[in-house]
Short mmCIF file of C-alpha atoms and ligand atoms in Angstrom, two decimals:
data_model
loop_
_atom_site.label_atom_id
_atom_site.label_comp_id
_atom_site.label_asym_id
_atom_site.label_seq_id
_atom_site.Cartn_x
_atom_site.Cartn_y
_atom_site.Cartn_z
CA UNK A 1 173.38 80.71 46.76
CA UNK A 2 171.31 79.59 43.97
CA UNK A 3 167.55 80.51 43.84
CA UNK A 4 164.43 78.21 42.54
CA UNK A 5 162.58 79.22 40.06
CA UNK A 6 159.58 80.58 42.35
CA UNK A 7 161.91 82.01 44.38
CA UNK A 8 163.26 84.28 41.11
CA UNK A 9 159.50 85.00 40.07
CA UNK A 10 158.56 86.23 43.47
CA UNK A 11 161.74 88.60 43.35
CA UNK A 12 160.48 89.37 40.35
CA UNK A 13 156.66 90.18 40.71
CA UNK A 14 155.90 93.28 43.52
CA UNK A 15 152.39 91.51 43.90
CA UNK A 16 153.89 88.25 44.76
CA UNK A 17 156.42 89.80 46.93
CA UNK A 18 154.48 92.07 48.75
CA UNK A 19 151.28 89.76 49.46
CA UNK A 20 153.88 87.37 50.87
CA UNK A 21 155.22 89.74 53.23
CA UNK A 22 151.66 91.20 54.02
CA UNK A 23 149.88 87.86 54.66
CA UNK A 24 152.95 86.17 56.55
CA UNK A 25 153.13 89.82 58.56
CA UNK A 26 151.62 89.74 62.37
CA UNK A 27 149.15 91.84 61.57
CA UNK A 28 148.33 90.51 58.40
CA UNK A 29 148.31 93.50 55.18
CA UNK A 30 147.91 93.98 51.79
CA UNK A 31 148.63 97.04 49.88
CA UNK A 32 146.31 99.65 48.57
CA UNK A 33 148.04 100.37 45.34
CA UNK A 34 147.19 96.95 43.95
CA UNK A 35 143.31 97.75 44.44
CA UNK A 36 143.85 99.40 40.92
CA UNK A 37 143.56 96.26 38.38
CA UNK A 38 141.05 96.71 35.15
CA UNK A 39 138.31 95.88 37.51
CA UNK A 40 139.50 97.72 40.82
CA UNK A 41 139.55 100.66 38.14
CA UNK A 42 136.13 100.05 36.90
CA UNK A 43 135.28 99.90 40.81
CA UNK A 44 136.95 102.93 41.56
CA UNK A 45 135.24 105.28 38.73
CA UNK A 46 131.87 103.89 40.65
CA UNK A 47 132.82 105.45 43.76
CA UNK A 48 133.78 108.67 43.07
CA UNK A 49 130.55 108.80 41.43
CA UNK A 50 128.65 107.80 44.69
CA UNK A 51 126.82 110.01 46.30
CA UNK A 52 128.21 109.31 49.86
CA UNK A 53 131.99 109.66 48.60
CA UNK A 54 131.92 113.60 48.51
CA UNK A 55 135.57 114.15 48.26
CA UNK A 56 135.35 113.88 43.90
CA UNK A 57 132.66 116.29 43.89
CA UNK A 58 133.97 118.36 46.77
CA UNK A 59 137.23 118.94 45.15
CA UNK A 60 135.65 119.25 41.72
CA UNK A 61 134.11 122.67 43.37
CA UNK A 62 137.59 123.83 44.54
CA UNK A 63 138.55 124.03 40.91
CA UNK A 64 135.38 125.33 39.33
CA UNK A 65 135.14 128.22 42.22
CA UNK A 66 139.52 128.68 42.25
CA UNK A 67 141.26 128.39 38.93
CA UNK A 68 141.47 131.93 38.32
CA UNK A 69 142.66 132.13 41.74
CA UNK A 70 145.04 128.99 41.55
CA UNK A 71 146.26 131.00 38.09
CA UNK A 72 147.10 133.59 39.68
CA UNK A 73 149.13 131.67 42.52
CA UNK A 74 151.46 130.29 40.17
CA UNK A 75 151.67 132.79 37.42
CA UNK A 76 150.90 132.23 33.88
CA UNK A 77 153.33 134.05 31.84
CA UNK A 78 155.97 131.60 32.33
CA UNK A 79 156.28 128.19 30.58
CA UNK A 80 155.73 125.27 32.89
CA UNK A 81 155.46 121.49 32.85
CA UNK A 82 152.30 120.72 35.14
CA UNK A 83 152.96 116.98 36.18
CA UNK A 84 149.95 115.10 37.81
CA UNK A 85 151.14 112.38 40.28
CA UNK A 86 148.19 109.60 40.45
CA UNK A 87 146.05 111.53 37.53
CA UNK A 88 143.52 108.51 37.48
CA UNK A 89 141.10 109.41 34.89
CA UNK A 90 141.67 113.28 35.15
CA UNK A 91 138.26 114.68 34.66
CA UNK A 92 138.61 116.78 37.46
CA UNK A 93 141.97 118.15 36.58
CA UNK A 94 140.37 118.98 32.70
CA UNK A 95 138.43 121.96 34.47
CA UNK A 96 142.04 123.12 35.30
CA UNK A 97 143.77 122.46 31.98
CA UNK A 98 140.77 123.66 29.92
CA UNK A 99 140.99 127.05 32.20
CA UNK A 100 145.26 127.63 31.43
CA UNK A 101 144.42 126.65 27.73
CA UNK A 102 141.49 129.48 27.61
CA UNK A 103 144.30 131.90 29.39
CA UNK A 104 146.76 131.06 26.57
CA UNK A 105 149.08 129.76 29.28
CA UNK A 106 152.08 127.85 27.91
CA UNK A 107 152.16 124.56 29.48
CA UNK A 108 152.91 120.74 29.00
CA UNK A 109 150.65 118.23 31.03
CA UNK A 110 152.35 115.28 32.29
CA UNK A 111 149.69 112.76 33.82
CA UNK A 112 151.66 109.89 35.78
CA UNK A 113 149.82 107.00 37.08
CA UNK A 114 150.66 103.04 37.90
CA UNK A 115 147.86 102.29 35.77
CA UNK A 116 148.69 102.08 32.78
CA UNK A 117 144.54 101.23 31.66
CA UNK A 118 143.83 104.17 33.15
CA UNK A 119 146.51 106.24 31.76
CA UNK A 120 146.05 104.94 27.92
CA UNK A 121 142.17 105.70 28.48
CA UNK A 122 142.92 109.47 29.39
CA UNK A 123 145.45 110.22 27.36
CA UNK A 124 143.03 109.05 24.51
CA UNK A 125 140.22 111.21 26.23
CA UNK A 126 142.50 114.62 26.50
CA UNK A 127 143.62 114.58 22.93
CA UNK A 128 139.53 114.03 21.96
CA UNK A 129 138.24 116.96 24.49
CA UNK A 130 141.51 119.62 24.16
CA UNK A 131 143.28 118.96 21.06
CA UNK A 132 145.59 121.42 21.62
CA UNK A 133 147.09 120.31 24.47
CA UNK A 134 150.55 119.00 24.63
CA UNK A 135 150.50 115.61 26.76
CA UNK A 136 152.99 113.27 28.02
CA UNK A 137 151.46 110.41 30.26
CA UNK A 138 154.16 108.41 31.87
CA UNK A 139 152.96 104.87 33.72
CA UNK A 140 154.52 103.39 36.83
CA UNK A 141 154.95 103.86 40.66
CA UNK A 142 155.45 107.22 42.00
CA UNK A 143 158.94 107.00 43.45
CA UNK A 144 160.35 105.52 40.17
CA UNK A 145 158.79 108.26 37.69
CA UNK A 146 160.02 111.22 40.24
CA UNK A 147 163.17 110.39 39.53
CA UNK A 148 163.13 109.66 36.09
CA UNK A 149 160.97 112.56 35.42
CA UNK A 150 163.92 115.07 35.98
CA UNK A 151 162.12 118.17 36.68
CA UNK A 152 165.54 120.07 37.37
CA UNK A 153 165.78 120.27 33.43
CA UNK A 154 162.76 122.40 33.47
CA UNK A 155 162.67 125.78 33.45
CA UNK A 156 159.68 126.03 36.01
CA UNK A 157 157.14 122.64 37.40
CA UNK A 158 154.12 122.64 38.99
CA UNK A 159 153.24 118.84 40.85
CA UNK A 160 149.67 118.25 41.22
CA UNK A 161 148.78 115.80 44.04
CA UNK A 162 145.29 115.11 43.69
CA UNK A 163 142.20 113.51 45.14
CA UNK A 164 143.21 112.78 48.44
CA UNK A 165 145.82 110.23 47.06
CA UNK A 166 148.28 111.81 50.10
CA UNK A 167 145.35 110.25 52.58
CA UNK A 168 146.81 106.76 51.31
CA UNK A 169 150.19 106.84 52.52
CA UNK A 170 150.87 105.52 56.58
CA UNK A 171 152.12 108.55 58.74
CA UNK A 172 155.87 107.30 58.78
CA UNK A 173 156.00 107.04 54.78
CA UNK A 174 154.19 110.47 53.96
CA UNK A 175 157.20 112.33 55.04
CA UNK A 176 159.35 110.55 53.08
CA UNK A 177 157.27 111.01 49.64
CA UNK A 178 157.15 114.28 50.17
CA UNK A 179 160.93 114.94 50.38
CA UNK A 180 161.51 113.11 47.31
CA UNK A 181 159.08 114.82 45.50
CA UNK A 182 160.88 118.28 46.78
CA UNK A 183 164.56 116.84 45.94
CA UNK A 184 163.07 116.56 42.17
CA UNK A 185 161.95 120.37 41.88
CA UNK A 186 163.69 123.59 42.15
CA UNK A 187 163.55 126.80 44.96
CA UNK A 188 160.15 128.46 43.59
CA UNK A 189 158.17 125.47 41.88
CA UNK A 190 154.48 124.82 43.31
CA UNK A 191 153.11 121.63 44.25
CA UNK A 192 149.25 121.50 45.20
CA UNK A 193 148.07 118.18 47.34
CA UNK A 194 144.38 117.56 47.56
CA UNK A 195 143.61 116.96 51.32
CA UNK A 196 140.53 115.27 52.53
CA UNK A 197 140.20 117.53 55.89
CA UNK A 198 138.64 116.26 59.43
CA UNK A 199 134.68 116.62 59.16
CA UNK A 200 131.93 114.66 61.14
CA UNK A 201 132.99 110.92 61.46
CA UNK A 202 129.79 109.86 60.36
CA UNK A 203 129.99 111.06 56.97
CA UNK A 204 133.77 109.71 56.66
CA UNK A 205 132.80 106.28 57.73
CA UNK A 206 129.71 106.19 54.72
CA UNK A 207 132.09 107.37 52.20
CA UNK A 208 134.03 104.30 52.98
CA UNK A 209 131.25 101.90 53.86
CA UNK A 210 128.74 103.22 50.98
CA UNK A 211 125.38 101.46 50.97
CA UNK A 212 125.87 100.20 47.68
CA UNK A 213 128.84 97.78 48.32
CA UNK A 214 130.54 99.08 45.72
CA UNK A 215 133.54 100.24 48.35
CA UNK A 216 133.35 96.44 49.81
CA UNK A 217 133.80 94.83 46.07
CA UNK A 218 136.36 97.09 45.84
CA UNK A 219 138.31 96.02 48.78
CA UNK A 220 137.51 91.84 47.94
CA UNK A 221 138.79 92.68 44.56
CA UNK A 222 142.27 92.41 45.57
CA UNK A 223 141.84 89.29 47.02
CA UNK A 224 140.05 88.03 44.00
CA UNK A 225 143.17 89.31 42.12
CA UNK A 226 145.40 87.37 44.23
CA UNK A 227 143.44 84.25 43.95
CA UNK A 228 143.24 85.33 39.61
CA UNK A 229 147.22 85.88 39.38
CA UNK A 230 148.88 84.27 42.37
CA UNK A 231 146.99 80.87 42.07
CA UNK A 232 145.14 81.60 45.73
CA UNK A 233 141.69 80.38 46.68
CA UNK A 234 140.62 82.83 48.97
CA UNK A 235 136.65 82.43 49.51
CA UNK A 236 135.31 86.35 49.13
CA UNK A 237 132.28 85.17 51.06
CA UNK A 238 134.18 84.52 54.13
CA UNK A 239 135.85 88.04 54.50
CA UNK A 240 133.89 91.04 55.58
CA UNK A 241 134.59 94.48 54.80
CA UNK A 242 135.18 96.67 57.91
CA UNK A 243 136.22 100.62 57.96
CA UNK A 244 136.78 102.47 60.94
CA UNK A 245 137.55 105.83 61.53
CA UNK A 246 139.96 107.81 64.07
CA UNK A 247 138.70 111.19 64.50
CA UNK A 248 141.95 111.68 66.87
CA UNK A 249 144.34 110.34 64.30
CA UNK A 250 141.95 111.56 60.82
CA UNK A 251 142.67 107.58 59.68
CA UNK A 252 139.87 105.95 58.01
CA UNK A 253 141.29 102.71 58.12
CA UNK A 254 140.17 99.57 56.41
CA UNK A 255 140.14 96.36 57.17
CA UNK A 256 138.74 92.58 55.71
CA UNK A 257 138.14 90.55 58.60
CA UNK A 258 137.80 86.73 58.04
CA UNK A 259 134.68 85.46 59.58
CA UNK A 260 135.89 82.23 60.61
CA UNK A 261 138.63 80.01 61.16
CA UNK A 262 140.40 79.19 57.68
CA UNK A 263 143.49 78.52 55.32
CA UNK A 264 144.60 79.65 52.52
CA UNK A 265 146.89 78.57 49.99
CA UNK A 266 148.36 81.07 47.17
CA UNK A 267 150.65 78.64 44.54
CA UNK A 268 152.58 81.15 43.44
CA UNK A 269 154.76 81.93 46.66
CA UNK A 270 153.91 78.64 47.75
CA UNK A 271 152.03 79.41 51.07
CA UNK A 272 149.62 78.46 53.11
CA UNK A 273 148.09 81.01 55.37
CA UNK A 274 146.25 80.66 58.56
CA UNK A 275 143.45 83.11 59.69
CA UNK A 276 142.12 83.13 63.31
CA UNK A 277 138.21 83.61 63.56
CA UNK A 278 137.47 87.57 63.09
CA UNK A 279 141.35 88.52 61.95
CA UNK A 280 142.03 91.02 60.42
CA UNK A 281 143.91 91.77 57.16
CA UNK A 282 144.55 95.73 57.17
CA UNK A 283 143.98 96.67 53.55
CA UNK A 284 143.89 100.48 53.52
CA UNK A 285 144.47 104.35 55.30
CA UNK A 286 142.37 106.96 54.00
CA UNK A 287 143.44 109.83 56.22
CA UNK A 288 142.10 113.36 57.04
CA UNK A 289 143.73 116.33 57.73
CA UNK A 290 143.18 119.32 59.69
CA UNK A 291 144.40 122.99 58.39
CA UNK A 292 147.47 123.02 61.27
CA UNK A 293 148.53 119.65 59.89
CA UNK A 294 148.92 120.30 56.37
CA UNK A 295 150.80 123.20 57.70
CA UNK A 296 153.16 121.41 59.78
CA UNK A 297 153.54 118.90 56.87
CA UNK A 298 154.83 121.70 54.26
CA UNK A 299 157.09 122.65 56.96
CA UNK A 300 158.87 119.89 57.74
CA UNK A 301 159.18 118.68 54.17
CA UNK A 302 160.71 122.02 53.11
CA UNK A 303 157.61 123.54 51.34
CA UNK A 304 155.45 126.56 52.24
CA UNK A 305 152.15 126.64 52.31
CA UNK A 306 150.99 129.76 50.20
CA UNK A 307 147.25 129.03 50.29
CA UNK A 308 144.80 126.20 50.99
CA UNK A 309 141.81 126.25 48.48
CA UNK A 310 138.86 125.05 49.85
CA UNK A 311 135.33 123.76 48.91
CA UNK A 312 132.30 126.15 50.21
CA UNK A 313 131.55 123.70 53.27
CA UNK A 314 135.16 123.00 54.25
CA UNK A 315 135.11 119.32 53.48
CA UNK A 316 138.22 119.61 51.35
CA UNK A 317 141.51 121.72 50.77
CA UNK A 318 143.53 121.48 47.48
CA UNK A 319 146.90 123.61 49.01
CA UNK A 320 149.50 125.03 47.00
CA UNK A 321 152.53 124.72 48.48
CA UNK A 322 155.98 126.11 47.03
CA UNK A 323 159.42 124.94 47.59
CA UNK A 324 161.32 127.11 49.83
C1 LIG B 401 142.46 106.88 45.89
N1 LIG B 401 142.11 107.23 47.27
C2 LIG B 401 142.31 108.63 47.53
C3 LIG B 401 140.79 106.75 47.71
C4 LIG B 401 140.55 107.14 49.18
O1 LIG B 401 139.55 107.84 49.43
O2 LIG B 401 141.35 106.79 50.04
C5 LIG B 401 140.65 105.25 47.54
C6 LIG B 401 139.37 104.71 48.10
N2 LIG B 401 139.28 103.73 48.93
C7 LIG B 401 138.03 103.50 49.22
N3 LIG B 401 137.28 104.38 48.59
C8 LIG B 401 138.11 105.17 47.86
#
């Protein structure tokens, strides 16, 4: 069977192939991960500096109150490569690496990210603020870099998971990230995940619904990169942005819901959608955790959890887990 050219291109391009799948889905979804263009970047920085998006600042205070403590969790005196999956723009994690460098601890930092902006940007920023630090950033999607990242060779790893980036993935896929990531270390390494715990649903929903828009442009930006890359004309003004949140489930799910009857047409996998009045398109999971469920997450992934750090008002846990 021979393909078309668009047909080759959309095999080709993960945006093109997954917004075709999303959008011709019943329900209709996009994908979080492609929030993170220049401008979804730019977007992103603004709300973890909101005021109503506590989890930066919240886990910010886990590792200005707990580095000694995290030191001492995972031991200093050997060497180690510490590789951050997601690292983003790492100003958090710098509290951390500044700490082990003060400690003399011998370590390699290995920031991993799809971005590769945002990579390029703190890999400049690290060699400014701790010259001495020895830094490999490697750009591209999680599940490809674990595997090329062969942490076996190492003599010891410890995975940061930061930020609340596990709140991202859908409960059937979490399971399966977390597997892979054990099948890449060895019996003893640590990995710490940054969980966003259950709290009053009120303050969840601002974080995600922030009264400056910014979380709103953030979600439309996707769909202003589809119309920008795949040749789509979606009309931002006709989409709303909608978060709700679960406090059964912990998912802070969002959602753009067209506000009337429309079509639209994206050129580049040569479609042209229909949207009912008030349907949805499910853009994103943000979920929360509570303490018994990051426990029974280790467990079944074949870590154990030696100790959850937490924030002083229990909004968020950063918990080192080792493999068993
Ligand atoms: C990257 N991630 C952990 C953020 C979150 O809280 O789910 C992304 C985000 N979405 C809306 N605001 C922030």
């Amino acid at each position: 069977m021979s393909l078309t050219l668009k047909e080759t291109q959309t095999m080709l391009d993960p945006l093109a192939r997954d917004v075709k799948i999303g959008l011709t889905s019943q329900p209709k979804r996009l994908y979080s991960k492609y929030f993170y263009d220049a401008r979804g970047d730019g977007l992103f920085q603004q709300i973890m500096a909101l005021e109503e998006y506590y989890l930066t600042r919240a886990e910010l205070e886990v590792f200005q109150t707990q580095k000694e403590r995290l030191l001492q969790i995972i031991g200093g005196e050997e060497t180690f490569q510490l590789v951050e999956l997601g690292a983003g723009d790492g100003q958090k994690t710098k509290v951390l690496l500044e700490y082990f460098q003060q400690q003399n601890v011998d370590f390699s930092y290995c920031p991993v990210d799809i971005s590769e902006n945002v990579l390029q940007q703190l890999e400049k920023r690290m060699r400014a603020e701790i010259p001495d630090l020895t830094i490999k950033p490697l750009a591209g999607d999680y599940f490809d870099v674990l595997a090329d990242l062969k942490f076996k060779n190492h003599s010891k790893t410890v995975a940061f998971f930061l930020g609340s980036n596990i709140g991202n993935f859908l409960a059937d896929k979490v399971q399966q990230f977390l597997v892979s990531i054990h099948d890449n270390l060895r019996s003893g390494d640590y990995l710490m995940i940054g969980f966003d715990l259950k709290k009053d649903p009120k303050t969840i929903l601002k974080a995600y619904n922030d009264s400056k828009g910014v979380t709103k442009a953030f979600n439309l930006n996707l769909l202003k990169r589809i119309n920008n890359e795949l040749g789509a004309n979606f009309d931002l003004d006709k989409f709303q942005h909608n978060p709700v949140y679960d406090p059964q489930t912990g998912e802070c799910r969002s959602y753009l819901v067209s506000t009337e009857e429309q079509e639209v047409t994206i050129a580049a996998i040569e479609k042209t959608v229909h949207f009912d009045a008030w349907e949805p398109i499910f853009m994103e999971v943000s979920k929360k955790y509570a303490p018994k469920e990051i426990e029974e997450l280790a467990q079944a992934t074949g870590f154990k959890v030696v100790e959850n750090l937490y924030d002083s008002q229990k909004r968020f846990a950063d918990s080192v887990w080792q493999v068993v």
